[in-house]
Amino acid sequence: MASMPLAYSYGPSASARPPRNYWVAPEALKANDAGAATDIYQLGVVLIELMWRKKHGCMDQFAVSIMDVQAGTATNGLLGEPDWYQDLALRCVAHTPSMRPTAAEIVGIFEQHTVDVHIAA
């Protein structure tokens, strides 16, 4: 994912652009260290971005919020979504890799908070 180009452009009213490679975990930027924890960080950024778009409908001010994520200063008020979702997203982008949830924990959290959807054949 780290080499994936930015797939969208920011609106003219956006005050700033997110830092380059904002989806890359801090340890990957500093020491080129990749692993499961790095993947979890990237998932957290995606979770934040999806909910940001849902709440705001555009990417205005997203740069400011993602810079808070990178600085480790993002708070639970970031998304205005259910507590479990915000908590999960922020745990995924924890600066300390060992503080991030495992893939199994993430699946368990989603299973606990989502409803089964059955598609008729």
Backbone atoms as SQL, in Angstrom:
CREATE TABLE atoms (id INTEGER PRIMARY KEY, chain TEXT, resi INTEGER, resn TEXT, atom TEXT, x REAL, y REAL, z REAL);
INSERT INTO atoms VALUES
  (1, 'A', 1, 'MET', 'N', 0.803, -1.196, 0.000),
  (2, 'A', 1, 'MET', 'CA', 0.000, 0.000, 0.000),
  (3, 'A', 1, 'MET', 'C', 0.847, 1.262, 0.000),
  (4, 'A', 2, 'ALA', 'N', 2.031, 1.191, 0.554),
  (5, 'A', 2, 'ALA', 'CA', 2.852, 2.388, 0.687),
  (6, 'A', 2, 'ALA', 'C', 3.185, 3.009, -0.658),
  (7, 'A', 3, 'SER', 'N', 3.218, 2.237, -1.717),
  (8, 'A', 3, 'SER', 'CA', 3.558, 2.791, -3.020),
  (9, 'A', 3, 'SER', 'C', 2.326, 3.156, -3.839),
  (10, 'A', 4, 'MET', 'N', 1.133, 2.972, -3.250),
  (11, 'A', 4, 'MET', 'CA', -0.103, 3.262, -3.964),
  (12, 'A', 4, 'MET', 'C', -0.270, 4.773, -4.121),
  (13, 'A', 5, 'PRO', 'N', -0.516, 5.270, -5.330),
  (14, 'A', 5, 'PRO', 'CA', -0.682, 6.706, -5.524),
  (15, 'A', 5, 'PRO', 'C', -2.013, 7.176, -4.939),
  (16, 'A', 6, 'LEU', 'N', -2.063, 8.448, -4.594),
  (17, 'A', 6, 'LEU', 'CA', -3.277, 9.041, -4.065),
  (18, 'A', 6, 'LEU', 'C', -4.349, 8.993, -5.141),
  (19, 'A', 7, 'ALA', 'N', -5.514, 8.423, -4.833),
  (20, 'A', 7, 'ALA', 'CA', -6.522, 8.139, -5.841),
  (21, 'A', 7, 'ALA', 'C', -7.551, 9.254, -6.014),
  (22, 'A', 8, 'TYR', 'N', -7.489, 10.279, -5.220),
  (23, 'A', 8, 'TYR', 'CA', -8.474, 11.341, -5.349),
  (24, 'A', 8, 'TYR', 'C', -7.780, 12.681, -5.151),
  (25, 'A', 9, 'SER', 'N', -8.456, 13.742, -5.563),
  (26, 'A', 9, 'SER', 'CA', -7.883, 15.065, -5.361),
  (27, 'A', 9, 'SER', 'C', -8.680, 15.789, -4.287),
  (28, 'A', 10, 'TYR', 'N', -8.092, 16.769, -3.720),
  (29, 'A', 10, 'TYR', 'CA', -8.724, 17.499, -2.643),
  (30, 'A', 10, 'TYR', 'C', -9.421, 18.724, -3.208),
  (31, 'A', 11, 'GLY', 'N', -10.552, 19.086, -2.612),
  (32, 'A', 11, 'GLY', 'CA', -11.339, 20.214, -3.063),
  (33, 'A', 11, 'GLY', 'C', -10.600, 21.527, -2.871),
  (34, 'A', 12, 'PRO', 'N', -11.009, 22.545, -3.613),
  (35, 'A', 12, 'PRO', 'CA', -10.319, 23.825, -3.546),
  (36, 'A', 12, 'PRO', 'C', -10.440, 24.500, -2.188),
  (37, 'A', 13, 'SER', 'N', -11.443, 24.100, -1.385),
  (38, 'A', 13, 'SER', 'CA', -11.592, 24.745, -0.088),
  (39, 'A', 13, 'SER', 'C', -10.813, 24.038, 1.009),
  (40, 'A', 14, 'ALA', 'N', -10.131, 22.982, 0.678),
  (41, 'A', 14, 'ALA', 'CA', -9.324, 22.295, 1.685),
  (42, 'A', 14, 'ALA', 'C', -8.183, 23.210, 2.117),
  (43, 'A', 15, 'SER', 'N', -7.977, 23.311, 3.428),
  (44, 'A', 15, 'SER', 'CA', -6.956, 24.241, 3.922),
  (45, 'A', 15, 'SER', 'C', -5.545, 23.711, 3.742),
  (46, 'A', 16, 'ALA', 'N', -5.409, 22.417, 3.660),
  (47, 'A', 16, 'ALA', 'CA', -4.083, 21.824, 3.502),
  (48, 'A', 16, 'ALA', 'C', -4.238, 20.433, 2.918),
  (49, 'A', 17, 'ARG', 'N', -3.167, 19.934, 2.378),
  (50, 'A', 17, 'ARG', 'CA', -3.175, 18.556, 1.872),
  (51, 'A', 17, 'ARG', 'C', -2.559, 17.652, 2.940),
  (52, 'A', 18, 'PRO', 'N', -3.048, 16.416, 3.007),
  (53, 'A', 18, 'PRO', 'CA', -2.419, 15.491, 3.952),
  (54, 'A', 18, 'PRO', 'C', -0.947, 15.300, 3.599),
  (55, 'A', 19, 'PRO', 'N', -0.150, 14.988, 4.589),
  (56, 'A', 19, 'PRO', 'CA', 1.261, 14.727, 4.308),
  (57, 'A', 19, 'PRO', 'C', 1.405, 13.573, 3.321),
  (58, 'A', 20, 'ARG', 'N', 2.429, 13.626, 2.541),
  (59, 'A', 20, 'ARG', 'CA', 2.690, 12.547, 1.589),
  (60, 'A', 20, 'ARG', 'C', 2.829, 11.228, 2.353),
  (61, 'A', 21, 'ASN', 'N', 2.267, 10.176, 1.817),
  (62, 'A', 21, 'ASN', 'CA', 2.327, 8.845, 2.437),
  (63, 'A', 21, 'ASN', 'C', 1.694, 8.801, 3.824),
  (64, 'A', 22, 'TYR', 'N', 0.616, 9.544, 4.014),
  (65, 'A', 22, 'TYR', 'CA', -0.003, 9.619, 5.339),
  (66, 'A', 22, 'TYR', 'C', -0.537, 8.281, 5.824),
  (67, 'A', 23, 'TRP', 'N', -0.711, 7.321, 4.949),
  (68, 'A', 23, 'TRP', 'CA', -1.243, 6.018, 5.338),
  (69, 'A', 23, 'TRP', 'C', -0.142, 5.063, 5.808),
  (70, 'A', 24, 'VAL', 'N', 1.115, 5.493, 5.735),
  (71, 'A', 24, 'VAL', 'CA', 2.235, 4.636, 6.112),
  (72, 'A', 24, 'VAL', 'C', 2.502, 4.777, 7.612),
  (73, 'A', 25, 'ALA', 'N', 2.658, 3.659, 8.286),
  (74, 'A', 25, 'ALA', 'CA', 2.909, 3.643, 9.728),
  (75, 'A', 25, 'ALA', 'C', 4.217, 4.354, 10.060),
  (76, 'A', 26, 'PRO', 'N', 4.268, 5.000, 11.227),
  (77, 'A', 26, 'PRO', 'CA', 5.488, 5.731, 11.607),
  (78, 'A', 26, 'PRO', 'C', 6.755, 4.881, 11.562),
  (79, 'A', 27, 'GLU', 'N', 6.659, 3.629, 12.018),
  (80, 'A', 27, 'GLU', 'CA', 7.851, 2.786, 12.018),
  (81, 'A', 27, 'GLU', 'C', 8.307, 2.445, 10.602),
  (82, 'A', 28, 'ALA', 'N', 7.374, 2.406, 9.668),
  (83, 'A', 28, 'ALA', 'CA', 7.736, 2.130, 8.277),
  (84, 'A', 28, 'ALA', 'C', 8.406, 3.350, 7.649),
  (85, 'A', 29, 'LEU', 'N', 7.976, 4.540, 8.052),
  (86, 'A', 29, 'LEU', 'CA', 8.606, 5.754, 7.540),
  (87, 'A', 29, 'LEU', 'C', 10.013, 5.933, 8.104),
  (88, 'A', 30, 'LYS', 'N', 10.178, 5.606, 9.372),
  (89, 'A', 30, 'LYS', 'CA', 11.473, 5.836, 10.032),
  (90, 'A', 30, 'LYS', 'C', 12.499, 4.757, 9.712),
  (91, 'A', 31, 'ALA', 'N', 12.075, 3.494, 9.789),
  (92, 'A', 31, 'ALA', 'CA', 13.054, 2.411, 9.677),
  (93, 'A', 31, 'ALA', 'C', 12.735, 1.432, 8.556),
  (94, 'A', 32, 'ASN', 'N', 11.779, 1.798, 7.710),
  (95, 'A', 32, 'ASN', 'CA', 11.356, 0.911, 6.626),
  (96, 'A', 32, 'ASN', 'C', 10.986, -0.468, 7.171),
  (97, 'A', 33, 'ASP', 'N', 10.371, -0.453, 8.350),
  (98, 'A', 33, 'ASP', 'CA', 9.981, -1.679, 9.051),
  (99, 'A', 33, 'ASP', 'C', 8.538, -2.002, 8.706),
  (100, 'A', 34, 'ALA', 'N', 8.306, -3.074, 7.994),
  (101, 'A', 34, 'ALA', 'CA', 6.951, -3.466, 7.611),
  (102, 'A', 34, 'ALA', 'C', 6.604, -4.787, 8.272),
  (103, 'A', 35, 'GLY', 'N', 5.342, -4.975, 8.540),
  (104, 'A', 35, 'GLY', 'CA', 4.877, -6.210, 9.153),
  (105, 'A', 35, 'GLY', 'C', 3.388, -6.099, 9.414),
  (106, 'A', 36, 'ALA', 'N', 2.868, -7.004, 10.193),
  (107, 'A', 36, 'ALA', 'CA', 1.432, -7.025, 10.472),
  (108, 'A', 36, 'ALA', 'C', 0.977, -5.731, 11.140),
  (109, 'A', 37, 'ALA', 'N', 1.770, -5.206, 12.070),
  (110, 'A', 37, 'ALA', 'CA', 1.376, -3.972, 12.758),
  (111, 'A', 37, 'ALA', 'C', 1.290, -2.794, 11.785),
  (112, 'A', 38, 'THR', 'N', 2.155, -2.797, 10.782),
  (113, 'A', 38, 'THR', 'CA', 2.117, -1.750, 9.757),
  (114, 'A', 38, 'THR', 'C', 0.833, -1.859, 8.935),
  (115, 'A', 39, 'ASP', 'N', 0.441, -3.074, 8.617),
  (116, 'A', 39, 'ASP', 'CA', -0.811, -3.292, 7.889),
  (117, 'A', 39, 'ASP', 'C', -2.007, -2.819, 8.714),
  (118, 'A', 40, 'ILE', 'N', -1.977, -3.063, 10.017),
  (119, 'A', 40, 'ILE', 'CA', -3.067, -2.642, 10.899),
  (120, 'A', 40, 'ILE', 'C', -3.150, -1.123, 10.919),
  (121, 'A', 41, 'TYR', 'N', -2.012, -0.445, 10.945),
  (122, 'A', 41, 'TYR', 'CA', -1.998, 1.023, 10.903),
  (123, 'A', 41, 'TYR', 'C', -2.688, 1.510, 9.626),
  (124, 'A', 42, 'GLN', 'N', -2.338, 0.898, 8.503),
  (125, 'A', 42, 'GLN', 'CA', -2.929, 1.306, 7.230),
  (126, 'A', 42, 'GLN', 'C', -4.442, 1.066, 7.229),
  (127, 'A', 43, 'LEU', 'N', -4.877, -0.029, 7.824),
  (128, 'A', 43, 'LEU', 'CA', -6.309, -0.279, 7.950),
  (129, 'A', 43, 'LEU', 'C', -6.959, 0.820, 8.776),
  (130, 'A', 44, 'GLY', 'N', -6.325, 1.231, 9.850),
  (131, 'A', 44, 'GLY', 'CA', -6.861, 2.309, 10.681),
  (132, 'A', 44, 'GLY', 'C', -7.041, 3.592, 9.900),
  (133, 'A', 45, 'VAL', 'N', -6.071, 3.928, 9.061),
  (134, 'A', 45, 'VAL', 'CA', -6.183, 5.134, 8.235),
  (135, 'A', 45, 'VAL', 'C', -7.367, 4.994, 7.279),
  (136, 'A', 46, 'VAL', 'N', -7.540, 3.821, 6.696),
  (137, 'A', 46, 'VAL', 'CA', -8.677, 3.593, 5.796),
  (138, 'A', 46, 'VAL', 'C', -9.990, 3.734, 6.560),
  (139, 'A', 47, 'LEU', 'N', -10.084, 3.182, 7.761),
  (140, 'A', 47, 'LEU', 'CA', -11.300, 3.310, 8.566),
  (141, 'A', 47, 'LEU', 'C', -11.612, 4.778, 8.845),
  (142, 'A', 48, 'ILE', 'N', -10.588, 5.542, 9.179),
  (143, 'A', 48, 'ILE', 'CA', -10.776, 6.969, 9.436),
  (144, 'A', 48, 'ILE', 'C', -11.227, 7.691, 8.178),
  (145, 'A', 49, 'GLU', 'N', -10.592, 7.390, 7.073),
  (146, 'A', 49, 'GLU', 'CA', -10.928, 8.062, 5.820),
  (147, 'A', 49, 'GLU', 'C', -12.362, 7.744, 5.376),
  (148, 'A', 50, 'LEU', 'N', -12.778, 6.490, 5.511),
  (149, 'A', 50, 'LEU', 'CA', -14.146, 6.110, 5.137),
  (150, 'A', 50, 'LEU', 'C', -15.179, 6.857, 5.968),
  (151, 'A', 51, 'MET', 'N', -14.961, 6.915, 7.266),
  (152, 'A', 51, 'MET', 'CA', -15.918, 7.599, 8.119),
  (153, 'A', 51, 'MET', 'C', -15.864, 9.107, 7.933),
  (154, 'A', 52, 'TRP', 'N', -14.694, 9.626, 7.616),
  (155, 'A', 52, 'TRP', 'CA', -14.587, 11.063, 7.345),
  (156, 'A', 52, 'TRP', 'C', -15.455, 11.420, 6.137),
  (157, 'A', 53, 'ARG', 'N', -15.338, 10.634, 5.091),
  (158, 'A', 53, 'ARG', 'CA', -16.143, 10.887, 3.891),
  (159, 'A', 53, 'ARG', 'C', -17.633, 10.735, 4.179),
  (160, 'A', 54, 'LYS', 'N', -17.992, 9.747, 4.997),
  (161, 'A', 54, 'LYS', 'CA', -19.403, 9.540, 5.338),
  (162, 'A', 54, 'LYS', 'C', -19.950, 10.738, 6.107),
  (163, 'A', 55, 'LYS', 'N', -19.186, 11.239, 7.048),
  (164, 'A', 55, 'LYS', 'CA', -19.655, 12.327, 7.898),
  (165, 'A', 55, 'LYS', 'C', -19.650, 13.664, 7.177),
  (166, 'A', 56, 'HIS', 'N', -18.594, 13.948, 6.409),
  (167, 'A', 56, 'HIS', 'CA', -18.420, 15.277, 5.824),
  (168, 'A', 56, 'HIS', 'C', -18.755, 15.355, 4.337),
  (169, 'A', 57, 'GLY', 'N', -18.754, 14.228, 3.647),
  (170, 'A', 57, 'GLY', 'CA', -19.072, 14.222, 2.229),
  (171, 'A', 57, 'GLY', 'C', -17.967, 14.765, 1.338),
  (172, 'A', 58, 'CYS', 'N', -16.906, 15.241, 1.917),
  (173, 'A', 58, 'CYS', 'CA', -15.779, 15.760, 1.148),
  (174, 'A', 58, 'CYS', 'C', -14.530, 15.622, 2.017),
  (175, 'A', 59, 'MET', 'N', -13.420, 16.004, 1.459),
  (176, 'A', 59, 'MET', 'CA', -12.162, 15.839, 2.184),
  (177, 'A', 59, 'MET', 'C', -11.659, 17.143, 2.805),
  (178, 'A', 60, 'ASP', 'N', -12.511, 18.189, 2.839),
  (179, 'A', 60, 'ASP', 'CA', -12.112, 19.437, 3.482),
  (180, 'A', 60, 'ASP', 'C', -11.721, 19.164, 4.930),
  (181, 'A', 61, 'GLN', 'N', -10.663, 19.750, 5.360),
  (182, 'A', 61, 'GLN', 'CA', -10.138, 19.637, 6.717),
  (183, 'A', 61, 'GLN', 'C', -9.617, 18.247, 7.075),
  (184, 'A', 62, 'PHE', 'N', -9.661, 17.305, 6.143),
  (185, 'A', 62, 'PHE', 'CA', -9.143, 15.973, 6.420),
  (186, 'A', 62, 'PHE', 'C', -7.654, 16.034, 6.743),
  (187, 'A', 63, 'ALA', 'N', -6.935, 16.887, 6.037),
  (188, 'A', 63, 'ALA', 'CA', -5.486, 16.987, 6.236),
  (189, 'A', 63, 'ALA', 'C', -5.147, 17.315, 7.685),
  (190, 'A', 64, 'VAL', 'N', -5.896, 18.237, 8.271),
  (191, 'A', 64, 'VAL', 'CA', -5.637, 18.627, 9.654),
  (192, 'A', 64, 'VAL', 'C', -5.842, 17.427, 10.573),
  (193, 'A', 65, 'SER', 'N', -6.907, 16.681, 10.361),
  (194, 'A', 65, 'SER', 'CA', -7.193, 15.527, 11.204),
  (195, 'A', 65, 'SER', 'C', -6.166, 14.421, 11.026),
  (196, 'A', 66, 'ILE', 'N', -5.743, 14.172, 9.800),
  (197, 'A', 66, 'ILE', 'CA', -4.777, 13.095, 9.582),
  (198, 'A', 66, 'ILE', 'C', -3.410, 13.491, 10.146),
  (199, 'A', 67, 'MET', 'N', -3.119, 14.788, 10.188),
  (200, 'A', 67, 'MET', 'CA', -1.873, 15.227, 10.827),
  (201, 'A', 67, 'MET', 'C', -1.944, 14.983, 12.334),
  (202, 'A', 68, 'ASP', 'N', -3.137, 15.126, 12.933),
  (203, 'A', 68, 'ASP', 'CA', -3.308, 14.774, 14.349),
  (204, 'A', 68, 'ASP', 'C', -3.063, 13.273, 14.552),
  (205, 'A', 69, 'VAL', 'N', -3.534, 12.465, 13.624),
  (206, 'A', 69, 'VAL', 'CA', -3.296, 11.019, 13.694),
  (207, 'A', 69, 'VAL', 'C', -1.798, 10.752, 13.665),
  (208, 'A', 70, 'GLN', 'N', -1.102, 11.373, 12.719),
  (209, 'A', 70, 'GLN', 'CA', 0.344, 11.144, 12.601),
  (210, 'A', 70, 'GLN', 'C', 1.108, 11.634, 13.824),
  (211, 'A', 71, 'ALA', 'N', 0.603, 12.686, 14.446),
  (212, 'A', 71, 'ALA', 'CA', 1.279, 13.224, 15.638),
  (213, 'A', 71, 'ALA', 'C', 0.921, 12.439, 16.896),
  (214, 'A', 72, 'GLY', 'N', -0.072, 11.558, 16.783),
  (215, 'A', 72, 'GLY', 'CA', -0.503, 10.796, 17.944),
  (216, 'A', 72, 'GLY', 'C', -1.411, 11.583, 18.856),
  (217, 'A', 73, 'THR', 'N', -2.017, 12.671, 18.342),
  (218, 'A', 73, 'THR', 'CA', -2.864, 13.524, 19.169),
  (219, 'A', 73, 'THR', 'C', -4.341, 13.450, 18.794),
  (220, 'A', 74, 'ALA', 'N', -4.717, 12.539, 17.929),
  (221, 'A', 74, 'ALA', 'CA', -6.122, 12.389, 17.541),
  (222, 'A', 74, 'ALA', 'C', -6.922, 11.907, 18.748),
  (223, 'A', 75, 'THR', 'N', -8.142, 12.413, 18.869),
  (224, 'A', 75, 'THR', 'CA', -8.997, 12.050, 19.999),
  (225, 'A', 75, 'THR', 'C', -10.250, 11.339, 19.511),
  (226, 'A', 76, 'ASN', 'N', -11.034, 10.830, 20.440),
  (227, 'A', 76, 'ASN', 'CA', -12.259, 10.118, 20.079),
  (228, 'A', 76, 'ASN', 'C', -13.287, 11.016, 19.406),
  (229, 'A', 77, 'GLY', 'N', -13.148, 12.319, 19.463),
  (230, 'A', 77, 'GLY', 'CA', -14.073, 13.218, 18.785),
  (231, 'A', 77, 'GLY', 'C', -13.769, 13.370, 17.303),
  (232, 'A', 78, 'LEU', 'N', -12.773, 12.672, 16.822),
  (233, 'A', 78, 'LEU', 'CA', -12.311, 12.806, 15.435),
  (234, 'A', 78, 'LEU', 'C', -13.403, 12.516, 14.418),
  (235, 'A', 79, 'LEU', 'N', -14.166, 11.458, 14.631),
  (236, 'A', 79, 'LEU', 'CA', -15.097, 10.998, 13.603),
  (237, 'A', 79, 'LEU', 'C', -16.565, 11.232, 13.920),
  (238, 'A', 80, 'GLY', 'N', -16.919, 11.337, 15.177),
  (239, 'A', 80, 'GLY', 'CA', -18.323, 11.472, 15.529),
  (240, 'A', 80, 'GLY', 'C', -19.112, 10.213, 15.223),
  (241, 'A', 81, 'GLU', 'N', -18.471, 9.077, 15.274),
  (242, 'A', 81, 'GLU', 'CA', -19.097, 7.787, 14.989),
  (243, 'A', 81, 'GLU', 'C', -19.261, 7.013, 16.294),
  (244, 'A', 82, 'PRO', 'N', -19.935, 5.860, 16.251),
  (245, 'A', 82, 'PRO', 'CA', -20.086, 5.071, 17.483),
  (246, 'A', 82, 'PRO', 'C', -18.732, 4.842, 18.164),
  (247, 'A', 83, 'ASP', 'N', -18.769, 4.838, 19.481),
  (248, 'A', 83, 'ASP', 'CA', -17.534, 4.725, 20.255),
  (249, 'A', 83, 'ASP', 'C', -16.669, 3.540, 19.831),
  (250, 'A', 84, 'TRP', 'N', -17.291, 2.405, 19.562),
  (251, 'A', 84, 'TRP', 'CA', -16.502, 1.218, 19.230),
  (252, 'A', 84, 'TRP', 'C', -15.716, 1.436, 17.941),
  (253, 'A', 85, 'TYR', 'N', -16.319, 2.129, 16.982),
  (254, 'A', 85, 'TYR', 'CA', -15.649, 2.352, 15.696),
  (255, 'A', 85, 'TYR', 'C', -14.476, 3.312, 15.869),
  (256, 'A', 86, 'GLN', 'N', -14.734, 4.419, 16.560),
  (257, 'A', 86, 'GLN', 'CA', -13.652, 5.378, 16.803),
  (258, 'A', 86, 'GLN', 'C', -12.522, 4.749, 17.591),
  (259, 'A', 87, 'ASP', 'N', -12.883, 4.018, 18.639),
  (260, 'A', 87, 'ASP', 'CA', -11.859, 3.368, 19.457),
  (261, 'A', 87, 'ASP', 'C', -11.017, 2.413, 18.619),
  (262, 'A', 88, 'LEU', 'N', -11.675, 1.623, 17.779),
  (263, 'A', 88, 'LEU', 'CA', -10.959, 0.684, 16.926),
  (264, 'A', 88, 'LEU', 'C', -10.038, 1.420, 15.960),
  (265, 'A', 89, 'ALA', 'N', -10.553, 2.428, 15.275),
  (266, 'A', 89, 'ALA', 'CA', -9.743, 3.175, 14.304),
  (267, 'A', 89, 'ALA', 'C', -8.533, 3.801, 14.986),
  (268, 'A', 90, 'LEU', 'N', -8.733, 4.404, 16.151),
  (269, 'A', 90, 'LEU', 'CA', -7.620, 5.048, 16.838),
  (270, 'A', 90, 'LEU', 'C', -6.636, 4.039, 17.413),
  (271, 'A', 91, 'ARG', 'N', -7.111, 2.877, 17.846),
  (272, 'A', 91, 'ARG', 'CA', -6.190, 1.814, 18.292),
  (273, 'A', 91, 'ARG', 'C', -5.334, 1.339, 17.124),
  (274, 'A', 92, 'CYS', 'N', -5.940, 1.265, 15.943),
  (275, 'A', 92, 'CYS', 'CA', -5.198, 0.798, 14.756),
  (276, 'A', 92, 'CYS', 'C', -4.064, 1.754, 14.385),
  (277, 'A', 93, 'VAL', 'N', -4.236, 3.042, 14.650),
  (278, 'A', 93, 'VAL', 'CA', -3.208, 4.015, 14.277),
  (279, 'A', 93, 'VAL', 'C', -2.350, 4.437, 15.469),
  (280, 'A', 94, 'ALA', 'N', -2.332, 3.620, 16.504),
  (281, 'A', 94, 'ALA', 'CA', -1.458, 3.898, 17.648),
  (282, 'A', 94, 'ALA', 'C', -0.011, 3.973, 17.176),
  (283, 'A', 95, 'HIS', 'N', 0.744, 4.895, 17.749),
  (284, 'A', 95, 'HIS', 'CA', 2.138, 5.047, 17.330),
  (285, 'A', 95, 'HIS', 'C', 3.013, 3.888, 17.758),
  (286, 'A', 96, 'THR', 'N', 2.659, 3.243, 18.845),
  (287, 'A', 96, 'THR', 'CA', 3.421, 2.087, 19.308),
  (288, 'A', 96, 'THR', 'C', 2.809, 0.838, 18.688),
  (289, 'A', 97, 'PRO', 'N', 3.524, 0.147, 17.813),
  (290, 'A', 97, 'PRO', 'CA', 2.960, -1.011, 17.114),
  (291, 'A', 97, 'PRO', 'C', 2.350, -2.057, 18.046),
  (292, 'A', 98, 'SER', 'N', 2.949, -2.272, 19.196),
  (293, 'A', 98, 'SER', 'CA', 2.424, -3.290, 20.118),
  (294, 'A', 98, 'SER', 'C', 1.086, -2.894, 20.735),
  (295, 'A', 99, 'MET', 'N', 0.703, -1.631, 20.619),
  (296, 'A', 99, 'MET', 'CA', -0.583, -1.157, 21.144),
  (297, 'A', 99, 'MET', 'C', -1.721, -1.334, 20.129),
  (298, 'A', 100, 'ARG', 'N', -1.390, -1.684, 18.903),
  (299, 'A', 100, 'ARG', 'CA', -2.408, -1.873, 17.871),
  (300, 'A', 100, 'ARG', 'C', -3.073, -3.233, 18.045),
  (301, 'A', 101, 'PRO', 'N', -4.356, -3.336, 17.688),
  (302, 'A', 101, 'PRO', 'CA', -5.026, -4.635, 17.801),
  (303, 'A', 101, 'PRO', 'C', -4.496, -5.611, 16.757),
  (304, 'A', 102, 'THR', 'N', -4.695, -6.883, 17.025),
  (305, 'A', 102, 'THR', 'CA', -4.335, -7.905, 16.042),
  (306, 'A', 102, 'THR', 'C', -5.473, -8.014, 15.032),
  (307, 'A', 103, 'ALA', 'N', -5.208, -8.689, 13.935),
  (308, 'A', 103, 'ALA', 'CA', -6.251, -8.916, 12.932),
  (309, 'A', 103, 'ALA', 'C', -7.422, -9.680, 13.549),
  (310, 'A', 104, 'ALA', 'N', -7.127, -10.670, 14.391),
  (311, 'A', 104, 'ALA', 'CA', -8.184, -11.449, 15.035),
  (312, 'A', 104, 'ALA', 'C', -9.039, -10.572, 15.943),
  (313, 'A', 105, 'GLU', 'N', -8.416, -9.643, 16.669),
  (314, 'A', 105, 'GLU', 'CA', -9.183, -8.722, 17.512),
  (315, 'A', 105, 'GLU', 'C', -10.100, -7.844, 16.662),
  (316, 'A', 106, 'ILE', 'N', -9.585, -7.373, 15.548),
  (317, 'A', 106, 'ILE', 'CA', -10.381, -6.503, 14.661),
  (318, 'A', 106, 'ILE', 'C', -11.596, -7.254, 14.136),
  (319, 'A', 107, 'VAL', 'N', -11.387, -8.475, 13.674),
  (320, 'A', 107, 'VAL', 'CA', -12.504, -9.289, 13.177),
  (321, 'A', 107, 'VAL', 'C', -13.527, -9.486, 14.293),
  (322, 'A', 108, 'GLY', 'N', -13.065, -9.796, 15.492),
  (323, 'A', 108, 'GLY', 'CA', -13.968, -9.992, 16.623),
  (324, 'A', 108, 'GLY', 'C', -14.792, -8.754, 16.929),
  (325, 'A', 109, 'ILE', 'N', -14.170, -7.592, 16.869),
  (326, 'A', 109, 'ILE', 'CA', -14.881, -6.342, 17.130),
  (327, 'A', 109, 'ILE', 'C', -15.941, -6.095, 16.064),
  (328, 'A', 110, 'PHE', 'N', -15.584, -6.288, 14.799),
  (329, 'A', 110, 'PHE', 'CA', -16.571, -6.106, 13.733),
  (330, 'A', 110, 'PHE', 'C', -17.710, -7.115, 13.860),
  (331, 'A', 111, 'GLU', 'N', -17.406, -8.347, 14.192),
  (332, 'A', 111, 'GLU', 'CA', -18.460, -9.353, 14.360),
  (333, 'A', 111, 'GLU', 'C', -19.387, -8.989, 15.509),
  (334, 'A', 112, 'GLN', 'N', -18.834, -8.428, 16.548),
  (335, 'A', 112, 'GLN', 'CA', -19.622, -8.056, 17.719),
  (336, 'A', 112, 'GLN', 'C', -20.577, -6.904, 17.417),
  (337, 'A', 113, 'HIS', 'N', -20.203, -6.023, 16.501),
  (338, 'A', 113, 'HIS', 'CA', -20.977, -4.804, 16.273),
  (339, 'A', 113, 'HIS', 'C', -21.697, -4.730, 14.936),
  (340, 'A', 114, 'THR', 'N', -21.660, -5.767, 14.170),
  (341, 'A', 114, 'THR', 'CA', -22.355, -5.737, 12.888),
  (342, 'A', 114, 'THR', 'C', -23.405, -6.832, 12.838),
  (343, 'A', 115, 'VAL', 'N', -24.336, -6.652, 11.946),
  (344, 'A', 115, 'VAL', 'CA', -25.418, -7.608, 11.772),
  (345, 'A', 115, 'VAL', 'C', -25.104, -8.474, 10.566),
  (346, 'A', 116, 'ASP', 'N', -25.388, -9.752, 10.687),
  (347, 'A', 116, 'ASP', 'CA', -25.188, -10.644, 9.542),
  (348, 'A', 116, 'ASP', 'C', -26.083, -10.220, 8.390),
  (349, 'A', 117, 'VAL', 'N', -25.519, -10.195, 7.214),
  (350, 'A', 117, 'VAL', 'CA', -26.275, -9.880, 6.010),
  (351, 'A', 117, 'VAL', 'C', -26.272, -11.123, 5.139),
  (352, 'A', 118, 'HIS', 'N', -27.446, -11.605, 4.815),
  (353, 'A', 118, 'HIS', 'CA', -27.558, -12.785, 3.964),
  (354, 'A', 118, 'HIS', 'C', -28.113, -12.354, 2.617),
  (355, 'A', 119, 'ILE', 'N', -27.437, -12.740, 1.565),
  (356, 'A', 119, 'ILE', 'CA', -27.868, -12.392, 0.212),
  (357, 'A', 119, 'ILE', 'C', -28.593, -13.599, -0.364),
  (358, 'A', 120, 'ALA', 'N', -29.814, -13.358, -0.812),
  (359, 'A', 120, 'ALA', 'CA', -30.595, -14.453, -1.401),
  (360, 'A', 120, 'ALA', 'C', -30.006, -14.830, -2.751),
  (361, 'A', 121, 'ALA', 'N', -29.915, -16.114, -2.990),
  (362, 'A', 121, 'ALA', 'CA', -29.352, -16.587, -4.257),
  (363, 'A', 121, 'ALA', 'C', -30.405, -16.633, -5.335);
